[in-house]
PDB file of C-alpha atoms in Angstrom:
ATOM      1  CA  UNK T   1       4.283  -5.604   8.020  1.00 68.00           C
ATOM      2  CA  UNK T   2       0.594  -6.439   8.380  1.00 85.00           C
ATOM      3  CA  UNK T   3      -0.113  -3.048   9.938  1.00 91.00           C
ATOM      4  CA  UNK T   4       1.521  -1.183   7.057  1.00 91.00           C
ATOM      5  CA  UNK T   5      -0.318  -3.348   4.542  1.00 91.00           C
ATOM      6  CA  UNK T   6      -3.671  -2.575   6.151  1.00 93.00           C
ATOM      7  CA  UNK T   7      -2.902   1.163   6.185  1.00 94.00           C
ATOM      8  CA  UNK T   8      -1.896   1.073   2.515  1.00 94.00           C
ATOM      9  CA  UNK T   9      -4.995  -0.929   1.567  1.00 94.00           C
ATOM     10  CA  UNK T  10      -7.217   1.476   3.473  1.00 96.00           C
ATOM     11  CA  UNK T  11      -5.760   4.447   1.611  1.00 96.00           C
ATOM     12  CA  UNK T  12      -6.094   2.591  -1.702  1.00 95.00           C
ATOM     13  CA  UNK T  13      -9.776   1.861  -1.041  1.00 95.00           C
ATOM     14  CA  UNK T  14     -10.268   5.572  -0.378  1.00 97.00           C
ATOM     15  CA  UNK T  15      -9.030   6.185  -3.915  1.00 97.00           C
ATOM     16  CA  UNK T  16      -5.570   7.507  -3.091  1.00 97.00           C
ATOM     17  CA  UNK T  17      -2.837   7.113  -5.693  1.00 97.00           C
ATOM     18  CA  UNK T  18       0.270   5.082  -5.024  1.00 97.00           C
ATOM     19  CA  UNK T  19       2.275   8.315  -5.079  1.00 98.00           C
ATOM     20  CA  UNK T  20       0.078   9.928  -2.414  1.00 98.00           C
ATOM     21  CA  UNK T  21       0.139   6.809  -0.226  1.00 96.00           C
ATOM     22  CA  UNK T  22       3.940   6.762  -0.460  1.00 97.00           C
ATOM     23  CA  UNK T  23       4.219  10.427   0.503  1.00 98.00           C
ATOM     24  CA  UNK T  24       1.876  10.117   3.473  1.00 96.00           C
ATOM     25  CA  UNK T  25       3.646   7.043   4.821  1.00 95.00           C
ATOM     26  CA  UNK T  26       7.221   8.113   4.150  1.00 97.00           C
ATOM     27  CA  UNK T  27       8.046   5.295   1.760  1.00 97.00           C
ATOM     28  CA  UNK T  28       8.848   4.906  -1.907  1.00 98.00           C
ATOM     29  CA  UNK T  29       6.258   4.129  -4.559  1.00 98.00           C
ATOM     30  CA  UNK T  30       8.123   0.893  -5.204  1.00 98.00           C
ATOM     31  CA  UNK T  31       7.605  -0.158  -1.580  1.00 97.00           C
ATOM     32  CA  UNK T  32       3.885   0.651  -1.724  1.00 97.00           C
ATOM     33  CA  UNK T  33       3.562  -1.460  -4.880  1.00 97.00           C
ATOM     34  CA  UNK T  34       5.440  -4.286  -3.136  1.00 96.00           C
ATOM     35  CA  UNK T  35       2.975  -4.301  -0.237  1.00 94.00           C
ATOM     36  CA  UNK T  36       0.022  -4.296  -2.644  1.00 94.00           C
ATOM     37  CA  UNK T  37       1.525  -7.174  -4.681  1.00 95.00           C
ATOM     38  CA  UNK T  38       2.169  -9.223  -1.547  1.00 92.00           C
ATOM     39  CA  UNK T  39      -1.410  -8.689  -0.415  1.00 90.00           C
ATOM     40  CA  UNK T  40      -2.698  -9.830  -3.816  1.00 91.00           C
ATOM     41  CA  UNK T  41      -0.561 -12.974  -3.635  1.00 92.00           C
ATOM     42  CA  UNK T  42      -1.776 -13.819  -0.131  1.00 89.00           C
ATOM     43  CA  UNK T  43      -5.449 -13.313  -0.909  1.00 89.00           C
ATOM     44  CA  UNK T  44      -5.364 -14.796  -4.396  1.00 81.00           C
TER      45      UNK T  44
END
């Protein structure tokens, strides 16, 4: 899970939308949002 989270965060920092991140990684937008939420919870 940590690897996917880092990939998603990297794309987000590059300015990619959640939709584009989901398409590029073969996952739903809901899943991308879940990873971003979990990261926010862990880092406070």
